[in-house]
Amino acid sequence: MQLFDTVVNRRNSNSVKWDGGELIKSIGFTERFDNDTLPLFIADMDFPVAEPIIQAMQKVIDNKIFGYSIIPDEYYQSIQNWFSRKYNWQIEKQQIVYSPGTVNAINTCVKAFSELGDGIIIQRPSYPPFATAIENNGRTIVDNHLVLDENNQYQFNFEELEIQAQDPKNKLLILCNPHNPSGRIFTKEELRRIAEIGERNNLIIISDEIHGDLIRKNAAFHPLASITNYDHLITLTAINKTFNVAGLHCSNTIIQNEELRKKYETVQGMQSPTPFAIAALIAAYNECDEWLGQLKEYLDGTFEWVDRFLSEQMPQVKYRIPEGTYVLWMDFSGYNLTPQEVHDRIYNKANVVLEDGKMFGKEYEDFQRICLPSPRSLVQEAFVRIAKEFN
Ligand SMILES: Cc1ncc(COP(=O)(O)O)c(C=O)c1O
């Protein structure tokens, strides 16, 4: 049995994923949520956190006082070393701004770098909080949607982006790389082209790279800032996904340009991480390489199993094994059912909660997104239950 095969009972732990039934029913994710539900809708792992993180947090508990914290040099050095070691990206200490979560950072960027009514470009299908951050702040969504090629791979629509970027009303592009929900990792060439379009049109680029550490074994990920000198660029990083500590809300926004950084800090206001987040980040970035390597191998194995299962048992489902992230984006249009019928079979009959494609853009109603960072036995049970309803 492997480390990640252990099933941890997360019910009654205030987990959105396992205890959030009433909440997610109220926002329309599902009609059914009970003790038999397999919830694979949220990007939150069911694996225990790496031991060095637990030990570092235990030391904080042993102190018995959890007061306001200053950020020690070691925190910044851990981030600098991580990105230098993994991605050959040299970050200066003053470029790092702590943010209490990546979605929070996106909202801060929207408020700091655009005005009411301005356009903000996203590339659908896209992680729903991008659209929410734009609309809730009274800005306008400009969709430079990705295009599926003949290999079922999403590609940028550069020509359309070029036109949208030229419109002076459009102030920001929110890029997601690795891309959620497709799992696509953009190449250096594609990223350079995006940066060039940004630079030529004075478009600020927000690069959400929160999934950058979670990639398949043969994939390579390049932080946008590591391959361009364009500095109207804000990079969103976090330990949240990589090390399964999303509840600690520990993100770091990297902003090279001083003027943009000052603006961001002013709008964000004073924020400091909890003592738990500080301890966790230092341990994660310095002592958890081996754990992460094992995790990636486990996820690769899960995707290999899912690939075999879908091709044998549900050949009508169209998908691509993602290059990065632990999400799988599945197109159910091959069944010739209505989106509501597909939803009903998965959510109500199989009792597996996923995320309907329409959340990522209204034209994706034939899609479902599943999150797979769970012990393989749970993933297998979910797929077996779903397949039964379609065969
Ligand atoms: C692309 C992307 N950005 C941000 C987040 C959320 O990040 P945080 O928990 O740091 O707010 C997620 C979570 O699924 C995500 O997929």
mmCIF file of C-alpha atoms and ligand atoms in Angstrom:
data_model
loop_
_atom_site.group_PDB
_atom_site.id
_atom_site.type_symbol
_atom_site.label_atom_id
_atom_site.label_comp_id
_atom_site.label_asym_id
_atom_site.label_seq_id
_atom_site.Cartn_x
_atom_site.Cartn_y
_atom_site.Cartn_z
ATOM 1 C CA MET A 1 0.000 0.000 0.000
ATOM 2 C CA GLN A 2 1.337 3.426 -0.935
ATOM 3 C CA LEU A 3 1.406 6.507 1.281
ATOM 4 C CA PHE A 4 -1.411 8.129 -0.673
ATOM 5 C CA ASP A 5 -3.698 5.080 -0.684
ATOM 6 C CA THR A 6 -4.840 5.675 2.909
ATOM 7 C CA VAL A 7 -8.414 6.900 3.083
ATOM 8 C CA VAL A 8 -8.769 9.589 5.730
ATOM 9 C CA ASN A 9 -12.288 10.204 6.989
ATOM 10 C CA ARG A 10 -12.751 13.942 6.486
ATOM 11 C CA ARG A 11 -16.409 14.112 7.436
ATOM 12 C CA ASN A 12 -17.138 16.248 10.494
ATOM 13 C CA SER A 13 -13.948 18.279 9.995
ATOM 14 C CA ASN A 14 -15.631 21.423 8.595
ATOM 15 C CA SER A 15 -14.354 20.460 5.151
ATOM 16 C CA VAL A 16 -16.145 22.232 2.281
ATOM 17 C CA LYS A 17 -15.628 19.110 0.234
ATOM 18 C CA TRP A 18 -16.989 16.554 2.695
ATOM 19 C CA ASP A 19 -19.226 18.604 5.002
ATOM 20 C CA GLY A 20 -20.316 21.407 2.700
ATOM 21 C CA GLY A 21 -23.407 19.695 1.306
ATOM 22 C CA GLU A 22 -25.887 22.379 2.354
ATOM 23 C CA LEU A 23 -23.625 25.119 1.028
ATOM 24 C CA ILE A 24 -23.051 23.563 -2.362
ATOM 25 C CA LYS A 25 -26.716 22.592 -2.715
ATOM 26 C CA SER A 26 -27.644 26.208 -2.026
ATOM 27 C CA ILE A 27 -25.360 27.471 -4.797
ATOM 28 C CA GLY A 28 -26.656 24.950 -7.306
ATOM 29 C CA PHE A 29 -23.761 22.492 -7.626
ATOM 30 C CA THR A 30 -25.919 19.508 -6.788
ATOM 31 C CA GLU A 31 -29.334 18.498 -5.524
ATOM 32 C CA ARG A 32 -28.058 15.482 -3.628
ATOM 33 C CA PHE A 33 -25.409 15.321 -0.920
ATOM 34 C CA ASP A 34 -25.497 12.650 1.768
ATOM 35 C CA ASN A 35 -23.217 10.257 3.641
ATOM 36 C CA ASP A 36 -22.773 8.154 0.511
ATOM 37 C CA THR A 37 -21.815 11.070 -1.742
ATOM 38 C CA LEU A 38 -18.368 11.025 -3.322
ATOM 39 C CA PRO A 39 -17.431 14.697 -3.589
ATOM 40 C CA LEU A 40 -14.795 15.249 -6.269
ATOM 41 C CA PHE A 41 -15.755 18.799 -7.179
ATOM 42 C CA ILE A 42 -13.218 20.943 -5.374
ATOM 43 C CA ALA A 43 -9.476 21.227 -5.957
ATOM 44 C CA ASP A 44 -8.539 20.064 -2.471
ATOM 45 C CA MET A 45 -6.586 16.863 -1.847
ATOM 46 C CA ASP A 46 -7.690 14.009 0.380
ATOM 47 C CA PHE A 47 -4.069 13.203 1.253
ATOM 48 C CA PRO A 48 -2.455 13.887 4.632
ATOM 49 C CA VAL A 49 -0.034 16.802 4.619
ATOM 50 C CA ALA A 50 3.715 16.040 4.524
ATOM 51 C CA GLU A 51 5.291 15.267 7.889
ATOM 52 C CA PRO A 52 7.752 18.236 7.924
ATOM 53 C CA ILE A 53 4.775 20.608 7.644
ATOM 54 C CA ILE A 54 2.937 18.872 10.475
ATOM 55 C CA GLN A 55 6.030 19.051 12.668
ATOM 56 C CA ALA A 56 6.606 22.723 11.929
ATOM 57 C CA MET A 57 2.981 23.511 12.763
ATOM 58 C CA GLN A 58 3.209 21.379 15.902
ATOM 59 C CA LYS A 59 6.054 23.607 17.110
ATOM 60 C CA VAL A 60 3.761 26.607 16.700
ATOM 61 C CA ILE A 61 1.095 24.848 18.762
ATOM 62 C CA ASP A 62 3.658 24.039 21.426
ATOM 63 C CA ASN A 63 4.238 27.799 21.792
ATOM 64 C CA LYS A 64 0.597 28.091 22.906
ATOM 65 C CA ILE A 65 0.204 31.689 21.736
ATOM 66 C CA PHE A 66 -0.856 32.521 18.203
ATOM 67 C CA GLY A 67 -0.419 36.275 18.046
ATOM 68 C CA TYR A 68 0.195 38.667 15.147
ATOM 69 C CA SER A 69 3.270 37.680 13.203
ATOM 70 C CA ILE A 70 6.083 39.338 11.360
ATOM 71 C CA ILE A 71 7.365 37.607 8.261
ATOM 72 C CA PRO A 72 10.884 36.277 8.938
ATOM 73 C CA ASP A 73 13.655 36.376 6.325
ATOM 74 C CA GLU A 74 13.515 32.609 6.169
ATOM 75 C CA TYR A 75 10.009 32.847 4.699
ATOM 76 C CA TYR A 76 11.217 34.958 1.796
ATOM 77 C CA GLN A 77 14.372 32.874 1.307
ATOM 78 C CA SER A 78 12.307 29.686 1.145
ATOM 79 C CA ILE A 79 10.221 31.145 -1.690
ATOM 80 C CA GLN A 80 13.292 32.489 -3.496
ATOM 81 C CA ASN A 81 15.114 29.155 -3.231
ATOM 82 C CA TRP A 82 12.097 27.163 -4.368
ATOM 83 C CA PHE A 83 11.550 29.133 -7.560
ATOM 84 C CA SER A 84 15.272 29.371 -8.272
ATOM 85 C CA ARG A 85 15.811 25.628 -7.716
ATOM 86 C CA LYS A 86 12.726 24.417 -9.564
ATOM 87 C CA TYR A 87 12.301 26.956 -12.338
ATOM 88 C CA ASN A 88 15.519 28.948 -12.532
ATOM 89 C CA TRP A 89 13.495 32.041 -11.690
ATOM 90 C CA GLN A 90 15.350 34.559 -9.520
ATOM 91 C CA ILE A 91 12.960 36.568 -7.356
ATOM 92 C CA GLU A 92 14.062 39.480 -5.214
ATOM 93 C CA LYS A 93 12.832 39.629 -1.644
ATOM 94 C CA GLN A 94 11.017 42.931 -2.033
ATOM 95 C CA GLN A 95 9.048 41.575 -5.025
ATOM 96 C CA ILE A 96 7.202 39.110 -2.796
ATOM 97 C CA VAL A 97 3.906 40.230 -1.275
ATOM 98 C CA TYR A 98 2.046 37.881 1.048
ATOM 99 C CA SER A 99 -1.651 37.557 0.118
ATOM 100 C CA PRO A 100 -4.336 35.703 2.070
ATOM 101 C CA GLY A 101 -5.293 33.379 -0.790
ATOM 102 C CA THR A 102 -5.036 33.479 -4.544
ATOM 103 C CA VAL A 103 -8.666 34.356 -5.215
ATOM 104 C CA ASN A 104 -8.215 37.205 -2.783
ATOM 105 C CA ALA A 105 -5.126 38.288 -4.770
ATOM 106 C CA ILE A 106 -7.102 38.208 -8.027
ATOM 107 C CA ASN A 107 -9.756 40.476 -6.517
ATOM 108 C CA THR A 108 -7.032 42.821 -5.294
ATOM 109 C CA CYS A 109 -5.515 42.961 -8.804
ATOM 110 C CA VAL A 110 -8.888 43.730 -10.365
ATOM 111 C CA LYS A 111 -9.441 46.615 -7.937
ATOM 112 C CA ALA A 112 -5.871 47.909 -8.096
ATOM 113 C CA PHE A 113 -5.299 47.841 -11.848
ATOM 114 C CA SER A 114 -8.666 48.639 -13.432
ATOM 115 C CA GLU A 115 -11.582 51.019 -13.030
ATOM 116 C CA LEU A 116 -15.335 50.424 -12.935
ATOM 117 C CA GLY A 117 -16.529 49.357 -16.379
ATOM 118 C CA ASP A 118 -13.067 48.428 -17.712
ATOM 119 C CA GLY A 119 -12.639 45.191 -19.615
ATOM 120 C CA ILE A 120 -10.676 42.270 -18.206
ATOM 121 C CA ILE A 121 -9.690 39.443 -20.523
ATOM 122 C CA ILE A 122 -10.063 35.821 -19.454
ATOM 123 C CA GLN A 123 -9.614 32.689 -21.522
ATOM 124 C CA ARG A 124 -12.577 30.402 -21.184
ATOM 125 C CA PRO A 125 -13.165 27.737 -20.183
ATOM 126 C CA SER A 126 -11.911 29.362 -17.023
ATOM 127 C CA TYR A 127 -11.803 28.861 -13.271
ATOM 128 C CA PRO A 128 -15.129 30.438 -12.156
ATOM 129 C CA PRO A 129 -13.747 32.903 -9.560
ATOM 130 C CA PHE A 130 -11.993 34.823 -12.374
ATOM 131 C CA ALA A 131 -15.363 35.792 -13.845
ATOM 132 C CA THR A 132 -16.831 36.435 -10.398
ATOM 133 C CA ALA A 133 -13.968 38.757 -9.454
ATOM 134 C CA ILE A 134 -14.566 40.772 -12.624
ATOM 135 C CA GLU A 135 -18.354 40.974 -12.360
ATOM 136 C CA ASN A 136 -18.558 41.526 -8.610
ATOM 137 C CA ASN A 137 -16.203 44.475 -8.950
ATOM 138 C CA GLY A 138 -18.239 46.080 -11.744
ATOM 139 C CA ARG A 139 -15.760 45.305 -14.518
ATOM 140 C CA THR A 140 -16.584 43.662 -17.841
ATOM 141 C CA ILE A 141 -15.601 40.155 -18.903
ATOM 142 C CA VAL A 142 -13.846 39.983 -22.263
ATOM 143 C CA ASP A 143 -13.613 36.356 -23.354
ATOM 144 C CA ASN A 144 -10.596 35.377 -25.420
ATOM 145 C CA HIS A 145 -11.740 31.762 -25.316
ATOM 146 C CA LEU A 146 -9.324 28.934 -25.967
ATOM 147 C CA VAL A 147 -9.822 26.934 -29.141
ATOM 148 C CA LEU A 148 -9.793 23.135 -29.342
ATOM 149 C CA ASP A 149 -7.482 21.810 -32.051
ATOM 150 C CA GLU A 150 -7.814 18.528 -33.971
ATOM 151 C CA ASN A 151 -5.968 16.720 -31.146
ATOM 152 C CA ASN A 152 -8.534 17.866 -28.588
ATOM 153 C CA GLN A 153 -5.923 20.246 -27.168
ATOM 154 C CA TYR A 154 -6.791 23.804 -26.152
ATOM 155 C CA GLN A 155 -4.841 26.546 -27.946
ATOM 156 C CA PHE A 156 -4.670 30.293 -27.469
ATOM 157 C CA ASN A 157 -6.555 32.441 -29.945
ATOM 158 C CA PHE A 158 -3.730 34.954 -30.465
ATOM 159 C CA GLU A 159 -5.415 36.866 -33.295
ATOM 160 C CA GLU A 160 -8.459 37.622 -31.173
ATOM 161 C CA LEU A 161 -6.298 38.484 -28.161
ATOM 162 C CA GLU A 162 -4.323 40.944 -30.275
ATOM 163 C CA ILE A 163 -7.544 42.782 -31.173
ATOM 164 C CA GLN A 164 -8.891 42.704 -27.614
ATOM 165 C CA ALA A 165 -5.562 43.914 -26.220
ATOM 166 C CA GLN A 166 -5.590 46.915 -28.561
ATOM 167 C CA ASP A 167 -8.829 48.200 -27.019
ATOM 168 C CA PRO A 168 -7.700 50.729 -24.380
ATOM 169 C CA LYS A 169 -10.747 49.835 -22.230
ATOM 170 C CA ASN A 170 -9.254 46.357 -21.675
ATOM 171 C CA LYS A 171 -6.727 46.739 -18.864
ATOM 172 C CA LEU A 172 -5.893 43.254 -17.689
ATOM 173 C CA LEU A 173 -5.464 39.697 -18.883
ATOM 174 C CA ILE A 174 -5.907 36.926 -16.321
ATOM 175 C CA LEU A 175 -3.863 34.000 -17.563
ATOM 176 C CA CYS A 176 -4.124 30.582 -15.950
ATOM 177 C CA ASN A 177 -1.075 28.367 -16.399
ATOM 178 C CA PRO A 178 -1.236 25.411 -15.875
ATOM 179 C CA HIS A 179 -4.749 25.923 -17.078
ATOM 180 C CA ASN A 180 -7.720 24.995 -14.934
ATOM 181 C CA PRO A 181 -9.915 23.173 -16.070
ATOM 182 C CA SER A 182 -8.061 21.746 -19.106
ATOM 183 C CA GLY A 183 -4.716 21.039 -17.424
ATOM 184 C CA ARG A 184 -2.881 22.495 -20.413
ATOM 185 C CA ILE A 185 0.617 23.855 -19.742
ATOM 186 C CA PHE A 186 1.562 26.580 -22.190
ATOM 187 C CA THR A 187 4.937 26.403 -23.909
ATOM 188 C CA LYS A 188 7.700 29.007 -23.633
ATOM 189 C CA GLU A 189 6.927 30.146 -27.181
ATOM 190 C CA GLU A 190 3.229 30.589 -26.475
ATOM 191 C CA LEU A 191 3.955 32.443 -23.249
ATOM 192 C CA ARG A 192 6.474 34.751 -24.934
ATOM 193 C CA ARG A 193 3.845 35.613 -27.526
ATOM 194 C CA ILE A 194 1.337 36.420 -24.787
ATOM 195 C CA ALA A 195 3.910 38.641 -23.055
ATOM 196 C CA GLU A 196 4.688 40.405 -26.357
ATOM 197 C CA ILE A 197 1.013 41.143 -26.963
ATOM 198 C CA GLY A 198 0.792 42.462 -23.405
ATOM 199 C CA GLU A 199 3.855 44.645 -23.813
ATOM 200 C CA ARG A 200 2.839 46.074 -27.186
ATOM 201 C CA ASN A 201 -0.573 47.058 -25.837
ATOM 202 C CA ASN A 202 0.275 48.001 -22.286
ATOM 203 C CA LEU A 203 -1.927 45.235 -20.967
ATOM 204 C CA ILE A 204 -1.163 44.088 -17.439
ATOM 205 C CA ILE A 205 -0.941 40.306 -17.177
ATOM 206 C CA ILE A 206 -2.003 38.444 -14.046
ATOM 207 C CA SER A 207 -0.510 34.966 -14.280
ATOM 208 C CA ASP A 208 -2.217 32.508 -11.952
ATOM 209 C CA GLU A 209 0.386 29.758 -11.571
ATOM 210 C CA ILE A 210 -1.013 28.088 -8.491
ATOM 211 C CA HIS A 211 -0.979 24.658 -10.194
ATOM 212 C CA GLY A 212 2.596 25.043 -11.484
ATOM 213 C CA ASP A 213 4.182 22.484 -9.167
ATOM 214 C CA LEU A 214 1.640 19.763 -9.916
ATOM 215 C CA ILE A 215 2.554 18.506 -13.342
ATOM 216 C CA ARG A 216 2.918 15.115 -15.058
ATOM 217 C CA LYS A 217 6.320 13.480 -15.169
ATOM 218 C CA ASN A 218 7.198 14.386 -18.741
ATOM 219 C CA ALA A 219 5.825 17.920 -18.601
ATOM 220 C CA ALA A 220 7.772 21.148 -18.082
ATOM 221 C CA PHE A 221 6.349 24.297 -16.559
ATOM 222 C CA HIS A 222 7.808 27.782 -17.022
ATOM 223 C CA PRO A 223 6.684 30.706 -14.866
ATOM 224 C CA LEU A 224 5.835 33.515 -17.262
ATOM 225 C CA ALA A 225 8.070 35.951 -15.372
ATOM 226 C CA SER A 226 11.048 33.616 -15.829
ATOM 227 C CA ILE A 227 10.950 33.857 -19.609
ATOM 228 C CA THR A 228 10.082 37.489 -20.310
ATOM 229 C CA ASN A 229 11.410 40.880 -19.315
ATOM 230 C CA TYR A 230 7.964 42.437 -19.579
ATOM 231 C CA ASP A 231 7.332 43.642 -16.050
ATOM 232 C CA HIS A 232 3.667 44.639 -16.153
ATOM 233 C CA LEU A 233 3.176 41.174 -14.875
ATOM 234 C CA ILE A 234 1.810 39.874 -11.582
ATOM 235 C CA THR A 235 2.460 36.240 -10.713
ATOM 236 C CA LEU A 236 0.207 34.409 -8.288
ATOM 237 C CA THR A 237 1.862 31.555 -6.423
ATOM 238 C CA ALA A 238 0.840 29.544 -3.388
ATOM 239 C CA ILE A 239 1.629 26.546 -1.238
ATOM 240 C CA ASN A 240 -2.121 25.934 -1.086
ATOM 241 C CA LYS A 241 -2.541 23.424 -3.905
ATOM 242 C CA THR A 242 0.942 21.907 -4.027
ATOM 243 C CA PHE A 243 1.043 20.931 -0.369
ATOM 244 C CA ASN A 244 -2.681 20.579 0.381
ATOM 245 C CA VAL A 245 -2.847 23.470 2.833
ATOM 246 C CA ALA A 246 -5.512 25.616 1.153
ATOM 247 C CA GLY A 247 -7.155 26.258 4.523
ATOM 248 C CA LEU A 248 -4.038 28.181 5.609
ATOM 249 C CA HIS A 249 -4.635 30.821 2.903
ATOM 250 C CA CYS A 250 -0.972 31.293 2.162
ATOM 251 C CA SER A 251 -0.348 32.812 -1.269
ATOM 252 C CA ASN A 252 2.492 34.968 -2.478
ATOM 253 C CA THR A 253 2.075 37.534 -5.199
ATOM 254 C CA ILE A 254 5.269 38.335 -7.086
ATOM 255 C CA ILE A 255 5.409 41.824 -8.587
ATOM 256 C CA GLN A 256 8.654 43.033 -10.165
ATOM 257 C CA ASN A 257 7.460 46.497 -11.096
ATOM 258 C CA GLU A 258 7.695 48.781 -8.075
ATOM 259 C CA GLU A 259 4.851 51.088 -9.056
ATOM 260 C CA LEU A 260 2.458 48.175 -9.585
ATOM 261 C CA ARG A 261 3.610 46.607 -6.343
ATOM 262 C CA LYS A 262 2.908 49.765 -4.331
ATOM 263 C CA LYS A 263 -0.547 49.999 -5.863
ATOM 264 C CA TYR A 264 -1.268 46.372 -5.097
ATOM 265 C CA GLU A 265 -0.092 46.731 -1.492
ATOM 266 C CA THR A 266 -2.179 49.852 -0.991
ATOM 267 C CA VAL A 267 -5.358 48.187 -2.234
ATOM 268 C CA GLN A 268 -4.715 44.947 -0.381
ATOM 269 C CA GLY A 269 -4.101 46.737 2.897
ATOM 270 C CA MET A 270 -2.049 45.352 5.713
ATOM 271 C CA GLN A 271 -2.034 41.558 5.671
ATOM 272 C CA SER A 272 0.178 39.109 7.441
ATOM 273 C CA PRO A 273 0.221 35.334 7.457
ATOM 274 C CA THR A 274 -0.751 33.342 10.516
ATOM 275 C CA PRO A 275 2.081 31.729 12.482
ATOM 276 C CA PHE A 276 0.843 28.417 11.084
ATOM 277 C CA ALA A 277 1.134 29.616 7.500
ATOM 278 C CA ILE A 278 4.657 30.916 8.078
ATOM 279 C CA ALA A 279 5.808 27.629 9.592
ATOM 280 C CA ALA A 280 4.061 25.590 6.894
ATOM 281 C CA LEU A 281 5.524 27.575 4.008
ATOM 282 C CA ILE A 282 9.091 27.326 5.310
ATOM 283 C CA ALA A 283 8.783 23.580 5.845
ATOM 284 C CA ALA A 284 6.987 23.011 2.533
ATOM 285 C CA TYR A 285 9.467 24.821 0.342
ATOM 286 C CA ASN A 286 12.570 23.517 2.156
ATOM 287 C CA GLU A 287 11.766 19.993 3.225
ATOM 288 C CA CYS A 288 9.024 18.494 1.105
ATOM 289 C CA ASP A 289 10.612 17.813 -2.301
ATOM 290 C CA GLU A 290 10.525 14.087 -1.733
ATOM 291 C CA TRP A 291 6.876 14.110 -0.658
ATOM 292 C CA LEU A 292 5.967 16.154 -3.719
ATOM 293 C CA GLY A 293 7.841 13.740 -5.987
ATOM 294 C CA GLN A 294 5.880 10.825 -4.514
ATOM 295 C CA LEU A 295 2.625 12.720 -4.850
ATOM 296 C CA LYS A 296 3.259 13.469 -8.518
ATOM 297 C CA GLU A 297 4.042 9.822 -9.184
ATOM 298 C CA TYR A 298 0.814 8.808 -7.456
ATOM 299 C CA LEU A 299 -1.224 11.289 -9.482
ATOM 300 C CA ASP A 300 0.417 10.054 -12.688
ATOM 301 C CA GLY A 301 -0.628 6.533 -11.724
ATOM 302 C CA THR A 302 -4.180 7.675 -11.059
ATOM 303 C CA PHE A 303 -4.373 9.364 -14.448
ATOM 304 C CA GLU A 304 -3.043 6.196 -16.110
ATOM 305 C CA TRP A 305 -5.803 4.200 -14.431
ATOM 306 C CA VAL A 306 -8.465 6.767 -15.407
ATOM 307 C CA ASP A 307 -7.207 6.829 -18.987
ATOM 308 C CA ARG A 308 -7.517 3.041 -19.265
ATOM 309 C CA PHE A 309 -10.913 2.997 -17.566
ATOM 310 C CA LEU A 310 -12.442 5.719 -19.705
ATOM 311 C CA SER A 311 -11.131 4.335 -22.973
ATOM 312 C CA GLU A 312 -12.445 0.859 -22.126
ATOM 313 C CA GLN A 313 -15.669 1.650 -20.263
ATOM 314 C CA MET A 314 -16.761 5.072 -21.457
ATOM 315 C CA PRO A 315 -15.273 5.581 -24.921
ATOM 316 C CA GLN A 316 -17.846 8.270 -25.706
ATOM 317 C CA VAL A 317 -16.245 10.618 -23.159
ATOM 318 C CA LYS A 318 -13.721 12.943 -24.808
ATOM 319 C CA TYR A 319 -10.800 14.086 -22.672
ATOM 320 C CA ARG A 320 -7.058 14.632 -22.661
ATOM 321 C CA ILE A 321 -4.875 13.571 -19.786
ATOM 322 C CA PRO A 322 -3.789 16.951 -18.396
ATOM 323 C CA GLU A 323 -0.129 18.007 -18.552
ATOM 324 C CA GLY A 324 -0.559 19.780 -15.225
ATOM 325 C CA THR A 325 -3.092 20.077 -12.363
ATOM 326 C CA TYR A 326 -5.015 17.152 -10.914
ATOM 327 C CA VAL A 327 -8.265 17.982 -12.656
ATOM 328 C CA LEU A 328 -9.769 16.195 -15.653
ATOM 329 C CA TRP A 329 -12.048 17.995 -18.101
ATOM 330 C CA MET A 330 -14.466 15.588 -19.723
ATOM 331 C CA ASP A 331 -16.778 16.179 -22.674
ATOM 332 C CA PHE A 332 -19.957 14.085 -22.456
ATOM 333 C CA SER A 333 -21.497 15.281 -25.739
ATOM 334 C CA GLY A 334 -20.787 11.839 -27.298
ATOM 335 C CA TYR A 335 -23.722 10.411 -25.332
ATOM 336 C CA ASN A 336 -26.264 12.624 -27.073
ATOM 337 C CA LEU A 337 -27.956 13.399 -23.779
ATOM 338 C CA THR A 338 -28.972 16.818 -22.534
ATOM 339 C CA PRO A 339 -26.568 18.404 -20.032
ATOM 340 C CA GLN A 340 -29.318 18.014 -17.428
ATOM 341 C CA GLU A 341 -29.554 14.266 -18.108
ATOM 342 C CA VAL A 342 -25.768 13.891 -17.793
ATOM 343 C CA HIS A 343 -25.852 15.878 -14.563
ATOM 344 C CA ASP A 344 -28.705 13.783 -13.190
ATOM 345 C CA ARG A 345 -26.954 10.484 -13.899
ATOM 346 C CA ILE A 346 -23.714 11.592 -12.249
ATOM 347 C CA TYR A 347 -24.921 13.705 -9.326
ATOM 348 C CA ASN A 348 -28.243 12.142 -8.412
ATOM 349 C CA LYS A 349 -27.953 8.531 -9.539
ATOM 350 C CA ALA A 350 -24.213 7.760 -9.179
ATOM 351 C CA ASN A 351 -24.113 10.167 -6.220
ATOM 352 C CA VAL A 352 -20.791 11.674 -7.266
ATOM 353 C CA VAL A 353 -20.495 15.465 -7.120
ATOM 354 C CA LEU A 354 -18.362 17.057 -9.825
ATOM 355 C CA GLU A 355 -18.469 20.550 -11.282
ATOM 356 C CA ASP A 356 -20.770 21.211 -14.251
ATOM 357 C CA GLY A 357 -18.948 22.577 -17.277
ATOM 358 C CA LYS A 358 -21.325 25.536 -17.522
ATOM 359 C CA MET A 359 -19.638 27.037 -14.433
ATOM 360 C CA PHE A 360 -16.542 27.553 -16.587
ATOM 361 C CA GLY A 361 -18.465 29.337 -19.353
ATOM 362 C CA LYS A 362 -21.953 28.848 -20.718
ATOM 363 C CA GLU A 363 -20.827 27.086 -23.905
ATOM 364 C CA TYR A 364 -19.241 24.255 -21.872
ATOM 365 C CA GLU A 365 -22.467 22.711 -20.625
ATOM 366 C CA ASP A 366 -21.553 19.308 -22.101
ATOM 367 C CA PHE A 367 -18.442 19.152 -19.925
ATOM 368 C CA GLN A 368 -17.804 17.950 -16.406
ATOM 369 C CA ARG A 369 -14.708 18.658 -14.318
ATOM 370 C CA ILE A 370 -13.510 16.044 -11.852
ATOM 371 C CA CYS A 371 -10.730 16.539 -9.272
ATOM 372 C CA LEU A 372 -8.602 13.450 -8.782
ATOM 373 C CA PRO A 373 -6.262 14.044 -5.813
ATOM 374 C CA SER A 374 -7.852 11.326 -3.683
ATOM 375 C CA PRO A 375 -6.855 7.792 -2.759
ATOM 376 C CA ARG A 376 -7.183 5.719 -5.910
ATOM 377 C CA SER A 377 -9.887 3.539 -4.341
ATOM 378 C CA LEU A 378 -12.180 6.612 -4.116
ATOM 379 C CA VAL A 379 -11.392 7.698 -7.662
ATOM 380 C CA GLN A 380 -12.052 4.178 -8.925
ATOM 381 C CA GLU A 381 -15.333 3.944 -7.061
ATOM 382 C CA ALA A 382 -16.464 7.273 -8.503
ATOM 383 C CA PHE A 383 -15.726 6.207 -12.070
ATOM 384 C CA VAL A 384 -17.291 2.774 -11.618
ATOM 385 C CA ARG A 385 -20.465 4.401 -10.250
ATOM 386 C CA ILE A 386 -20.572 6.921 -13.092
ATOM 387 C CA ALA A 387 -19.907 4.310 -15.802
ATOM 388 C CA LYS A 388 -22.778 2.175 -14.478
ATOM 389 C CA GLU A 389 -25.195 5.023 -15.202
ATOM 390 C CA PHE A 390 -24.014 5.411 -18.792
ATOM 391 C CA ASN A 391 -23.686 1.772 -19.894
HETATM 392 C C1 LIG B 1 -6.501 28.510 -11.017
HETATM 393 C C2 LIG B 1 -6.827 28.625 -9.564
HETATM 394 N N1 LIG B 1 -6.574 29.775 -8.918
HETATM 395 C C3 LIG B 1 -6.861 29.928 -7.610
HETATM 396 C C4 LIG B 1 -7.444 28.901 -6.893
HETATM 397 C C5 LIG B 1 -7.795 29.118 -5.456
HETATM 398 O O1 LIG B 1 -6.665 29.490 -4.775
HETATM 399 P P1 LIG B 1 -6.715 29.955 -3.254
HETATM 400 O O2 LIG B 1 -7.242 28.809 -2.467
HETATM 401 O O3 LIG B 1 -5.286 30.258 -2.950
HETATM 402 O O4 LIG B 1 -7.596 31.151 -3.201
HETATM 403 C C6 LIG B 1 -7.728 27.681 -7.525
HETATM 404 C C7 LIG B 1 -8.378 26.599 -6.777
HETATM 405 O O5 LIG B 1 -8.901 25.668 -7.344
HETATM 406 C C8 LIG B 1 -7.409 27.549 -8.888
HETATM 407 O O6 LIG B 1 -7.659 26.415 -9.535
#
